[in-house]
Amino acid sequence: MYGSHRAPTASARTILKLSVSGAALGAGLLLIGTTGAMAQTSLPDAAQVSAGSKVPDPAASSSTAANPNEAGGAEDRKAANAAQTGDITPATNEAVAQAAGAAATDAGASPEQADIVVTGFRRSLENAVAEKKNRDQIVESVSAEDIGKLPDASIAESIARLPGLTSQRIQGRSNSISIRGFAPDFSTTLLNGREQTSTGDNRAVEYDQYPAEVVNQVVVYKTGTASVIGQGLSGTVDLRTIRPLEFGRRVISIGARGVDADIGKLNADSKQYGYRVNGTYVDQFLDKRLGVALAASYTDEPYQTQEFNAWGYGAAGPSNAALIGGSKSYITSNRLRRLGLTGTVEFRPVENFTTTIDGFYSDFQDHAIKRGIELPLGFDGQNGLGVTDPANTGARFNPATGQIANGTYVSGTFTNVQGVIRNNREDRDAKLYAFGWNNQYKGDDGWNATFDLSYSKTKRNETIFETYSGTGYGRALGATDTIGFVSSTKGTVFSPTLNYSDPNLIQLTDPLGWGGSNVQAGYFNDRAVSDRIWQYRAEVEKEIEDSFFSSVQAGVNYTNHDKSLTPNEALVQLASGNVIEPVPSQYLKTPSDQTYLGLGPVISYNPYDLLDGGVYRLVSNNANNDVRAKAYSISEDLMTMYLQTNIRQDIGSAQLTGNIGVQAVNTSQHTSGYYIDPTNTGIVPIRQGADYWDVMPSLNLSLRTANDFVIRAALARQVMRPRMDSMRLGLSYGVDQTRGIIAGSSGNPFLRPFRANAADLTFEKYFGNKGYLAAQFFYKKLINYVVDRNLQDQVYDYTGLPLSASGGFQTTNPNAPNYVSPIGVITQPYNVKGGQLYGVELAGTLPLGEVVGFLNGFGVTGGGSYTKSEIVAYPGATAADLPGYSRWVANGTAYFEKWGFSARGSVRYRSSFIGEVSGLAANRVNRNARGELIVDGQIGYDFSNGFLQGLSVYLQGQNLTNTPFVTQNPGQDLQIIDYQRYGRRYLAGFTMKF
């Protein structure tokens, strides 16, 4: 069934009676059911999760078949639905647990015999264990500890702690998720079961957009199933918000936290401290037939980064040792502000029909000021590597001054260096809207039906406002510097002779003459991205009595997805028309301190102040064909049909559950863009695309034994559509005079998806719903892969495209003397057969008090994975790693929770990987990143009585080991490309629940 709400099937409906020390709990009647997506084995455990409490041994419980509409009514069915679907909210747990405790007291049970309500982090873990145990797919999950309170400061950090998952940090915060060694582009993210637009250039969701306080649960599907729409190749992440009728009671919660970035206030116009506030309201009306849930979160937090960046390294001097080519390093101060709102109205006018309307809104602003010095070094000048040469007008390096270690110059001196001082603003503003209308009918005759309509839209503007200043205009003017350098595994530290904070020395200009006669004192780049999804879905289901198959589902889904990019670029010039002038004193700010690089203080100002004050002017560059050709619009229409049968069969004392199905998707993809006409007559619009089918069978089986062992097996064809920017059109071409052929470059609107055949096998041992141990084995054979790095020219037919005979171009007229064939080459993304990826995950959750009594309250949770990637980019190429792939990933959390006090420490590790960073003009660049070990911690206290009852306070520390993000040339620890320090972050906050 669609989304996260399934009622029990008629044949599997069961009433479970909880008993405490033999006392019947009339108030503890819970309905536990199953469908193809959930198992019904170990029914006492499922009840235990819904109760959120410590339930007696299953042997003390009894169960009999019954129809929930005849026994227990709506309240019992509501609790059953919550357990059945995995919508196991803390409030439901607490409400049912309190009812069970009251019944135990009424039955005469002593306080020692009564159920103990499990709360906080342990309850979150128990919910996650139950979710994993009861699903027929292989899943990982994380649930809120309490309403409006996920276990971590962000959704991405919580997800990154799950077995087989990890994250990449941006500005020090986890923002994107990798599943089983695949980059974020290989997974999809759903909100309440629906596909979402992205604030990025592609499909991968950036989790900064979703406040943790408005998400109640996250489920990560690692295997495929026919009834889930919008699945990814590596996995599917489903973010879930509260469903008020399943929640079951009124609650009001508020919370706030303060943030301290201990690296300090790096720029004068930045902050060290920030805050976050949130509130949640859930209630039911009309005899609990109408439910309302509202949540809001507002964030205003700073992020600070000390960054070293090298242009690269090249061979220099008689020894041909690697020499740093240049440096573009910044102090970056980000201010992230985000308003997140979510609301749900759920109406059940009659027992068999529920209609739900929900919405999500996010207003996201990430504004950054970047200040630093760009130093052209080894790659400067006329000779590529600026070694001693009187004719070299750029930087010069004398090898005699250098010291070499492991084939790399680790120290030396450059002369004639003309630096470019940068004061840049990078602003990212995005608004996301998501709405859904879901209707579910569940008939007494076993026929069920669902209709769902959803809409998601993102509008994003990403602006990079670069400004330059220096000692003079162009290379012929201005003072030059003599700079010594020392390189290590932490990057390069410089020792200049100039004072880069002196406003009499450093002035607004075009220091290296980049703009030619235009006197380019900066550059303005505004990229407007629009992303929209309409999704329509209908499904019918028939439940089957006394059969190997418990039910059959059939459905159809139509998705219309449009994404477009509109560039707006301009040259930044001095409004006076001068080639150089000083920064007006009223705009000068306290110099930024770049002592960490040895560069000392650097002149500082806000580019927008100078623009608003009339010092700068923007001169549009949109007429430039290269700029115009960046624009594109991509349209995808997907018609999906699926059929799934759900399995339930007793085999002796064990039970087999699962599903088998097939999903067929017809895709029509088209891209509108431009090609640059080399006849210099302008650019010509073009529209190209492809239509194709994908048929994806899937099988999920779970064998559940009486002693809580679960063996799972899964087979599936998995598909992930290509990156959106890989499908763009922006064709530029001309004749390669060296080879005598037409050569061009472009995106590829004809790309087929990533496709893989996947197999999974897991062995799991559960200890009720309190803990588990699991070994999970997986294998993916990539039968189709997209190479996105232009590694090899592809044959391309340029027939019909104009080619001038003048200006060095040749004609395609076979009768002309300068004929060249229209069959040429192009560099663009292309499909190959791919390769394979396989690995093993070991995971577990162990409450140590269940093993050793005196350790009651202590526990551990976590896992580790080993993954092997073998991807062949083109025939004959050496197998390479996937972007985002780490061979080893591990995470673990040790916790103590008792008497209201809680403490936990978390560690997550990933080995080296290919990371994605922002390159020139905001384009993505893949670089080899070092492994990371991140340590976080938290302590807290929950007040359970008195006038402070309902109050929780906590203190968190993030990145306690101050681990940097580092990229380098492969195998060269002294050739650092990026070295980014984020510092530690401390958060103190509270939540108050009424």
CSV table of C-alpha atoms in Angstrom, one decimal, residues 591-937:
chain,number,residue,atom,x,y,z
A,591,PRO,CA,40.9,42.5,8.3
A,592,SER,CA,40.4,38.8,8.2
A,593,ASP,CA,43.1,36.9,10.0
A,594,GLN,CA,44.8,34.3,7.8
A,595,THR,CA,47.6,33.5,10.3
A,596,TYR,CA,46.7,29.8,9.9
A,597,LEU,CA,48.2,30.1,6.4
A,598,GLY,CA,51.0,32.4,7.5
A,599,LEU,CA,49.5,35.2,5.3
A,600,GLY,CA,48.5,37.4,8.3
A,601,PRO,CA,45.6,39.9,8.1
A,602,VAL,CA,43.9,40.5,4.7
A,603,ILE,CA,41.8,43.5,3.6
A,604,SER,CA,38.1,43.0,4.1
A,605,TYR,CA,34.9,44.5,2.7
A,606,ASN,CA,31.4,43.4,1.7
A,607,PRO,CA,31.0,43.3,-2.1
A,608,TYR,CA,27.3,44.2,-1.9
A,609,ASP,CA,28.2,47.3,0.1
A,610,LEU,CA,30.3,48.5,-2.7
A,611,LEU,CA,27.7,47.6,-5.3
A,612,ASP,CA,24.9,49.4,-3.4
A,613,GLY,CA,27.3,52.3,-2.8
A,614,GLY,CA,27.9,52.8,-6.5
A,615,VAL,CA,31.6,51.7,-6.4
A,616,TYR,CA,30.9,48.7,-8.6
A,617,ARG,CA,28.6,48.2,-11.6
A,618,LEU,CA,27.5,45.0,-13.1
A,619,VAL,CA,27.8,44.6,-16.9
A,620,SER,CA,25.7,41.8,-18.3
A,621,ASN,CA,27.6,38.9,-19.8
A,622,ASN,CA,24.5,37.0,-20.8
A,623,ALA,CA,25.1,37.7,-24.5
A,624,ASN,CA,28.1,35.5,-24.4
A,625,ASN,CA,27.3,32.3,-26.2
A,626,ASP,CA,29.1,30.2,-23.5
A,627,VAL,CA,26.8,31.7,-20.8
A,628,ARG,CA,23.6,31.3,-22.8
A,629,ALA,CA,24.5,27.7,-23.7
A,630,LYS,CA,24.5,26.8,-19.9
A,631,ALA,CA,20.7,27.1,-19.8
A,632,TYR,CA,18.7,24.0,-20.0
A,633,SER,CA,15.3,22.5,-19.2
A,634,ILE,CA,14.7,18.8,-18.6
A,635,SER,CA,11.4,17.1,-18.6
A,636,GLU,CA,10.7,13.5,-17.5
A,637,ASP,CA,7.3,11.7,-17.8
A,638,LEU,CA,7.2,8.3,-16.1
A,639,MET,CA,4.3,5.9,-16.2
A,640,THR,CA,4.8,3.1,-13.6
A,641,MET,CA,2.7,0.0,-13.3
A,642,TYR,CA,3.2,-2.7,-10.7
A,643,LEU,CA,1.8,-6.0,-9.4
A,644,GLN,CA,2.8,-7.5,-6.1
A,645,THR,CA,1.7,-10.5,-4.2
A,646,ASN,CA,2.4,-10.7,-0.5
A,647,ILE,CA,3.4,-14.0,1.1
A,648,ARG,CA,2.6,-15.5,4.5
A,649,GLN,CA,3.0,-19.2,5.2
A,650,ASP,CA,3.7,-21.3,8.3
A,651,ILE,CA,6.5,-23.8,7.9
A,652,GLY,CA,6.5,-26.0,11.0
A,653,SER,CA,7.3,-23.7,13.9
A,654,ALA,CA,8.7,-21.1,11.6
A,655,GLN,CA,6.9,-18.7,9.3
A,656,LEU,CA,7.8,-17.5,5.8
A,657,THR,CA,6.8,-14.0,4.8
A,658,GLY,CA,7.7,-11.7,2.0
A,659,ASN,CA,6.6,-10.5,-1.4
A,660,ILE,CA,7.2,-11.1,-5.1
A,661,GLY,CA,6.3,-8.5,-7.7
A,662,VAL,CA,7.3,-6.6,-10.8
A,663,GLN,CA,7.4,-3.0,-11.6
A,664,ALA,CA,7.4,-1.7,-15.2
A,665,VAL,CA,8.3,2.0,-15.9
A,666,ASN,CA,8.0,3.8,-19.2
A,667,THR,CA,10.3,6.9,-19.3
A,668,SER,CA,10.1,9.8,-21.7
A,669,GLN,CA,12.9,12.2,-21.1
A,670,HIS,CA,13.7,15.3,-23.2
A,671,THR,CA,16.1,18.2,-22.8
A,672,SER,CA,15.8,21.7,-24.3
A,673,GLY,CA,19.1,23.6,-24.6
A,674,TYR,CA,21.4,25.2,-27.1
A,675,TYR,CA,24.3,24.5,-29.3
A,676,ILE,CA,26.9,27.2,-30.0
A,677,ASP,CA,27.1,27.9,-33.8
A,678,PRO,CA,30.7,28.2,-34.8
A,679,THR,CA,29.7,30.4,-37.8
A,680,ASN,CA,29.4,33.1,-35.1
A,681,THR,CA,25.8,33.7,-35.9
A,682,GLY,CA,24.7,33.0,-32.3
A,683,ILE,CA,23.3,29.9,-30.6
A,684,VAL,CA,20.6,27.7,-31.9
A,685,PRO,CA,17.9,26.1,-29.7
A,686,ILE,CA,17.7,22.3,-29.7
A,687,ARG,CA,15.5,19.6,-28.1
A,688,GLN,CA,16.5,16.0,-27.8
A,689,GLY,CA,15.6,13.0,-25.8
A,690,ALA,CA,14.7,9.3,-25.6
A,691,ASP,CA,11.9,7.0,-24.6
A,692,TYR,CA,12.5,3.6,-23.1
A,693,TRP,CA,11.1,0.9,-20.7
A,694,ASP,CA,12.5,-0.6,-17.6
A,695,VAL,CA,11.1,-3.8,-16.1
A,696,MET,CA,12.1,-4.5,-12.5
A,697,PRO,CA,11.1,-7.8,-10.9
A,698,SER,CA,11.7,-8.2,-7.2
A,699,LEU,CA,11.6,-10.9,-4.5
A,700,ASN,CA,11.8,-10.5,-0.7
A,701,LEU,CA,11.6,-13.5,1.6
A,702,SER,CA,12.0,-13.7,5.4
A,703,LEU,CA,12.1,-17.0,7.3
A,704,ARG,CA,11.2,-16.3,10.9
A,705,THR,CA,11.9,-19.0,13.4
A,706,ALA,CA,10.3,-19.5,16.8
A,707,ASN,CA,13.5,-18.5,18.6
A,708,ASP,CA,13.8,-15.1,17.0
A,709,PHE,CA,16.1,-15.8,14.1
A,710,VAL,CA,15.3,-14.2,10.8
A,711,ILE,CA,16.9,-15.2,7.6
A,712,ARG,CA,16.2,-12.9,4.6
A,713,ALA,CA,16.9,-13.2,0.9
A,714,ALA,CA,16.2,-10.6,-1.7
A,715,LEU,CA,16.6,-10.4,-5.5
A,716,ALA,CA,15.8,-7.3,-7.6
A,717,ARG,CA,16.5,-5.3,-10.7
A,718,GLN,CA,17.2,-1.8,-9.4
A,719,VAL,CA,17.3,1.4,-11.5
A,720,MET,CA,18.4,5.0,-10.9
A,721,ARG,CA,17.8,7.7,-13.5
A,722,PRO,CA,20.9,9.7,-14.6
A,723,ARG,CA,21.9,12.9,-12.9
A,724,MET,CA,19.9,15.8,-14.2
A,725,ASP,CA,23.0,17.9,-15.1
A,726,SER,CA,24.4,14.9,-17.1
A,727,MET,CA,21.3,15.1,-19.3
A,728,ARG,CA,21.7,18.8,-20.0
A,729,LEU,CA,22.2,20.2,-23.5
A,730,GLY,CA,24.8,22.8,-24.2
A,731,LEU,CA,26.6,21.6,-27.3
A,732,SER,CA,29.7,23.5,-28.5
A,733,TYR,CA,31.9,22.1,-31.3
A,734,GLY,CA,34.4,22.9,-34.0
A,735,VAL,CA,37.2,21.4,-36.0
A,736,ASP,CA,40.2,19.9,-34.2
A,737,GLN,CA,42.8,21.0,-36.6
A,738,THR,CA,45.4,18.6,-35.1
A,739,ARG,CA,43.2,15.5,-35.7
A,740,GLY,CA,41.3,16.9,-38.7
A,741,ILE,CA,37.9,16.0,-37.2
A,742,ILE,CA,35.0,17.8,-35.7
A,743,ALA,CA,35.1,17.7,-31.9
A,744,GLY,CA,32.6,19.0,-29.3
A,745,SER,CA,31.3,18.7,-25.8
A,746,SER,CA,27.9,18.5,-24.3
A,747,GLY,CA,25.6,16.8,-21.8
A,748,ASN,CA,23.7,13.7,-23.1
A,749,PRO,CA,19.9,13.8,-23.3
A,750,PHE,CA,19.9,10.2,-24.6
A,751,LEU,CA,21.4,8.7,-21.4
A,752,ARG,CA,19.9,5.5,-20.1
A,753,PRO,CA,19.6,4.9,-16.3
A,754,PHE,CA,22.0,3.2,-14.0
A,755,ARG,CA,20.8,-0.4,-13.8
A,756,ALA,CA,21.8,-3.2,-11.5
A,757,ASN,CA,20.9,-6.7,-10.6
A,758,ALA,CA,21.0,-7.0,-6.8
A,759,ALA,CA,21.1,-9.9,-4.4
A,760,ASP,CA,21.0,-9.7,-0.6
A,761,LEU,CA,21.2,-12.3,2.1
A,762,THR,CA,21.0,-11.5,5.8
A,763,PHE,CA,21.1,-13.5,9.1
A,764,GLU,CA,19.6,-11.8,12.1
A,765,LYS,CA,19.1,-12.7,15.7
A,766,TYR,CA,16.7,-10.7,17.8
A,767,PHE,CA,16.3,-10.4,21.5
A,768,GLY,CA,12.7,-9.5,21.6
A,769,ASN,CA,12.6,-5.9,20.4
A,770,LYS,CA,15.4,-4.8,22.7
A,771,GLY,CA,18.3,-5.7,20.5
A,772,TYR,CA,19.7,-7.7,17.6
A,773,LEU,CA,22.8,-8.9,15.9
A,774,ALA,CA,22.9,-9.1,12.1
A,775,ALA,CA,25.2,-10.1,9.2
A,776,GLN,CA,24.1,-8.7,5.9
A,777,PHE,CA,25.7,-9.7,2.6
A,778,PHE,CA,25.0,-7.9,-0.7
A,779,TYR,CA,26.0,-8.0,-4.3
A,780,LYS,CA,25.2,-5.6,-7.2
A,781,LYS,CA,26.0,-6.3,-10.8
A,782,LEU,CA,25.9,-3.0,-12.6
A,783,ILE,CA,24.6,-3.8,-16.1
A,784,ASN,CA,24.4,-0.2,-17.1
A,785,TYR,CA,26.5,2.7,-15.7
A,786,VAL,CA,26.9,6.4,-16.6
A,787,VAL,CA,30.4,7.7,-16.9
A,788,ASP,CA,30.2,11.4,-16.1
A,789,ARG,CA,33.8,12.5,-16.3
A,790,ASN,CA,34.5,12.7,-20.1
A,791,LEU,CA,37.1,10.0,-19.9
A,792,GLN,CA,36.9,9.0,-23.6
A,793,ASP,CA,35.7,10.6,-26.8
A,794,GLN,CA,32.5,9.2,-28.3
A,795,VAL,CA,31.5,9.1,-31.9
A,796,TYR,CA,29.0,11.8,-32.8
A,797,ASP,CA,27.2,12.7,-36.0
A,798,TYR,CA,27.2,16.5,-36.7
A,799,THR,CA,25.2,16.2,-39.9
A,800,GLY,CA,23.0,19.2,-40.4
A,801,LEU,CA,24.9,21.5,-38.0
A,802,PRO,CA,26.5,24.6,-39.5
A,803,LEU,CA,30.3,24.7,-39.9
A,804,SER,CA,32.1,27.7,-41.3
A,805,ALA,CA,34.9,27.5,-43.9
A,806,SER,CA,36.3,30.7,-42.5
A,807,GLY,CA,38.2,31.4,-39.3
A,808,GLY,CA,40.0,28.1,-39.4
A,809,PHE,CA,36.9,26.0,-39.6
A,810,GLN,CA,36.4,23.5,-42.4
A,811,THR,CA,33.3,22.8,-44.4
A,812,THR,CA,31.4,19.5,-44.4
A,813,ASN,CA,30.8,19.8,-48.2
A,814,PRO,CA,32.5,16.7,-49.7
A,815,ASN,CA,33.1,18.6,-52.9
A,816,ALA,CA,35.1,21.4,-51.2
A,817,PRO,CA,38.8,21.1,-50.9
A,818,ASN,CA,38.7,21.6,-47.1
A,819,TYR,CA,36.2,18.8,-46.5
A,820,VAL,CA,35.9,17.2,-43.1
A,821,SER,CA,33.5,14.4,-42.3
A,822,PRO,CA,30.4,15.2,-40.2
A,823,ILE,CA,31.1,12.1,-38.2
A,824,GLY,CA,33.3,13.4,-35.4
A,825,VAL,CA,33.8,12.9,-31.7
A,826,ILE,CA,32.2,14.4,-28.6
A,827,THR,CA,33.1,14.4,-24.9
A,828,GLN,CA,29.9,13.8,-22.9
A,829,PRO,CA,28.5,11.5,-20.3
A,830,TYR,CA,27.9,8.0,-21.7
A,831,ASN,CA,26.6,4.6,-20.8
A,832,VAL,CA,28.9,1.6,-20.3
A,833,LYS,CA,28.3,-1.9,-18.9
A,834,GLY,CA,29.6,-0.8,-15.5
A,835,GLY,CA,31.0,-3.4,-13.1
A,836,GLN,CA,30.2,-4.8,-9.7
A,837,LEU,CA,30.0,-3.9,-6.1
A,838,TYR,CA,29.7,-6.3,-3.2
A,839,GLY,CA,30.2,-6.3,0.5
A,840,VAL,CA,29.2,-7.3,4.0
A,841,GLU,CA,27.6,-5.3,6.9
A,842,LEU,CA,27.7,-6.4,10.5
A,843,ALA,CA,25.3,-4.5,12.8
A,844,GLY,CA,23.7,-4.8,16.2
A,845,THR,CA,22.0,-3.2,19.1
A,846,LEU,CA,22.7,-4.6,22.6
A,847,PRO,CA,21.2,-3.3,25.8
A,848,LEU,CA,23.9,-4.6,28.1
A,849,GLY,CA,21.6,-4.7,31.1
A,850,GLU,CA,19.8,-7.6,29.5
A,851,VAL,CA,23.1,-9.6,29.5
A,852,VAL,CA,24.6,-8.4,32.8
A,853,GLY,CA,22.2,-7.2,35.4
A,854,PHE,CA,24.4,-4.6,37.0
A,855,LEU,CA,24.9,-2.9,33.6
A,856,ASN,CA,21.2,-2.0,33.5
A,857,GLY,CA,20.8,1.2,31.5
A,858,PHE,CA,24.0,0.7,29.5
A,859,GLY,CA,24.0,-0.3,25.9
A,860,VAL,CA,25.8,-0.2,22.5
A,861,THR,CA,24.5,0.1,19.0
A,862,GLY,CA,26.3,0.4,15.7
A,863,GLY,CA,27.9,-1.5,12.8
A,864,GLY,CA,30.6,-1.8,10.3
A,865,SER,CA,30.7,-2.6,6.6
A,866,TYR,CA,33.3,-3.6,4.0
A,867,THR,CA,32.5,-2.9,0.4
A,868,LYS,CA,34.4,-3.7,-2.8
A,869,SER,CA,33.9,-1.5,-5.9
A,870,GLU,CA,34.9,-2.5,-9.4
A,871,ILE,CA,33.6,-0.1,-12.0
A,872,VAL,CA,35.0,-0.1,-15.6
A,873,ALA,CA,34.5,3.3,-17.2
A,874,TYR,CA,35.2,2.1,-20.7
A,875,PRO,CA,36.4,-1.0,-22.5
A,876,GLY,CA,40.0,-1.8,-21.5
A,877,ALA,CA,40.0,0.6,-18.6
A,878,THR,CA,41.2,-0.3,-15.2
A,879,ALA,CA,38.5,-0.9,-12.6
A,880,ALA,CA,38.0,2.2,-10.5
A,881,ASP,CA,36.1,3.3,-7.5
A,882,LEU,CA,32.6,4.9,-7.5
A,883,PRO,CA,32.4,8.5,-6.4
A,884,GLY,CA,31.5,8.6,-2.7
A,885,TYR,CA,32.7,5.0,-2.2
A,886,SER,CA,34.5,4.1,1.0
A,887,ARG,CA,35.8,0.6,1.4
A,888,TRP,CA,35.4,0.6,5.2
A,889,VAL,CA,32.6,2.3,7.1
A,890,ALA,CA,31.9,1.9,10.8
A,891,ASN,CA,29.9,3.6,13.4
A,892,GLY,CA,29.1,3.0,17.0
A,893,THR,CA,27.3,4.6,20.0
A,894,ALA,CA,27.7,3.7,23.6
A,895,TYR,CA,25.0,5.0,25.9
A,896,PHE,CA,23.7,5.1,29.4
A,897,GLU,CA,20.1,6.0,30.2
A,898,LYS,CA,18.5,5.6,33.7
A,899,TRP,CA,16.9,7.6,36.4
A,900,GLY,CA,16.2,10.4,33.9
A,901,PHE,CA,19.9,10.8,33.2
A,902,SER,CA,21.3,10.0,29.7
A,903,ALA,CA,24.8,10.1,28.2
A,904,ARG,CA,26.1,8.7,25.0
A,905,GLY,CA,29.2,9.0,22.8
A,906,SER,CA,29.2,8.3,19.1
A,907,VAL,CA,32.0,7.5,16.6
A,908,ARG,CA,31.7,7.2,12.9
A,909,TYR,CA,34.5,6.3,10.5
A,910,ARG,CA,34.9,6.1,6.8
A,911,SER,CA,38.0,5.2,4.9
A,912,SER,CA,39.3,7.3,1.9
A,913,PHE,CA,36.7,8.1,-0.8
A,914,ILE,CA,36.1,10.2,-3.9
A,915,GLY,CA,34.4,13.3,-2.5
A,916,GLU,CA,32.4,15.9,-4.4
A,917,VAL,CA,33.4,19.5,-3.8
A,918,SER,CA,32.6,22.8,-5.5
A,919,GLY,CA,34.9,23.8,-8.3
A,920,LEU,CA,35.2,26.6,-10.8
A,921,ALA,CA,31.9,28.4,-11.5
A,922,ALA,CA,30.2,26.2,-8.9
A,923,ASN,CA,30.7,23.1,-11.0
A,924,ARG,CA,31.1,19.9,-9.1
A,925,VAL,CA,34.6,18.4,-8.9
A,926,ASN,CA,35.5,14.9,-7.7
A,927,ARG,CA,38.6,14.6,-5.5
A,928,ASN,CA,40.3,11.9,-3.4
A,929,ALA,CA,39.3,12.5,0.2
A,930,ARG,CA,41.1,11.1,3.2
A,931,GLY,CA,39.4,8.9,5.7
A,932,GLU,CA,37.5,10.5,8.6
A,933,LEU,CA,36.9,9.7,12.2
A,934,ILE,CA,34.1,11.9,13.7
A,935,VAL,CA,33.4,11.8,17.5
A,936,ASP,CA,30.2,13.3,19.0
A,937,GLY,CA,28.8,13.2,22.5
